[in-house]
Amino acid sequence: MKKAAGTRACRYLRVSTADQRQDLQEDETCELITRRGWQLTATYSDHGISGTRDRRPDLDKMIADARRGKFDVVVVWRSDRLFRSLKNMVNTLAELDALNVAFVSCTEAFDTTTPQGKLLMHLVAAFAEFERTTIVERVRAGIAAARRRGVRLGRPGVDLDLAKAADMRASGLSYRTIASQLGVGVGRLHGALNAKRGVLNGVDGAASK
């Protein structure tokens, strides 16, 4: 990244409800950027949008501008203002790193402008991969256990890969997006994943006896 005097910073702000104030995010991100001696070149802000939404207009614009090389560091008040899940965080930070764009949180230890911050990001990525693998393994074990007991997890004629669906859900995708990609209805997906959770609870209960 460039030296402080030439560092171009942008900030991303998000408030999900009408009663949440954006002032705090604005003040603290501005204070950090000023303290670091960076130049604030852009502010991206999504109002009244939940962090779990797949599409956020200003976030999409920010990522597009990052690809155009318009700034060197992204500053947020807190990481959950930007990321919708751990997997989404890992993927987004990996893309920013490939673009030579750093990431800094005002209220957390996330700061990829430092070696320690980059190390923390690698640890977060490793944990996310471990979590994803564990979820997939538990889903497959639960499905296998259900089949051995004769439990039907799907209607005839409907081919739904529950392990894949659970993996996609763990990555932060919405039910609507997953259902669309797998070619099933949202209600069908909800029901199947809820049944899967019940199976997993049964597996965990049996294992603890």
mmCIF file of N, CA and C in Angstrom, residues 200-209:
data_model
loop_
_atom_site.group_PDB
_atom_site.id
_atom_site.type_symbol
_atom_site.label_atom_id
_atom_site.label_comp_id
_atom_site.label_asym_id
_atom_site.label_seq_id
_atom_site.Cartn_x
_atom_site.Cartn_y
_atom_site.Cartn_z
ATOM 1 N N LEU A 200 -29.628 -33.714 12.396
ATOM 2 C CA LEU A 200 -28.334 -33.440 13.015
ATOM 3 C C LEU A 200 -28.453 -33.389 14.528
ATOM 4 N N ASN A 201 -29.547 -32.822 15.027
ATOM 5 C CA ASN A 201 -29.754 -32.786 16.469
ATOM 6 C C ASN A 201 -29.871 -34.192 17.029
ATOM 7 N N GLY A 202 -30.533 -35.063 16.256
ATOM 8 C CA GLY A 202 -30.634 -36.452 16.682
ATOM 9 C C GLY A 202 -29.298 -37.150 16.695
ATOM 10 N N VAL A 203 -28.476 -36.857 15.688
ATOM 11 C CA VAL A 203 -27.138 -37.450 15.630
ATOM 12 C C VAL A 203 -26.301 -36.977 16.798
ATOM 13 N N ASP A 204 -26.359 -35.664 17.095
ATOM 14 C CA ASP A 204 -25.582 -35.108 18.200
ATOM 15 C C ASP A 204 -26.037 -35.689 19.530
ATOM 16 N N GLY A 205 -27.371 -35.844 19.672
ATOM 17 C CA GLY A 205 -27.883 -36.398 20.910
ATOM 18 C C GLY A 205 -27.444 -37.831 21.116
ATOM 19 N N ALA A 206 -27.460 -38.606 20.030
ATOM 20 C CA ALA A 206 -27.035 -40.001 20.136
ATOM 21 C C ALA A 206 -25.555 -40.088 20.457
ATOM 22 N N ALA A 207 -24.766 -39.187 19.872
ATOM 23 C CA ALA A 207 -23.321 -39.222 20.086
ATOM 24 C C ALA A 207 -22.958 -38.854 21.512
ATOM 25 N N SER A 208 -23.815 -38.048 22.174
ATOM 26 C CA SER A 208 -23.490 -37.592 23.522
ATOM 27 C C SER A 208 -23.889 -38.589 24.595
ATOM 28 N N LYS A 209 -24.639 -39.618 24.211
ATOM 29 C CA LYS A 209 -25.082 -40.618 25.200
ATOM 30 C C LYS A 209 -23.943 -41.564 25.557
#
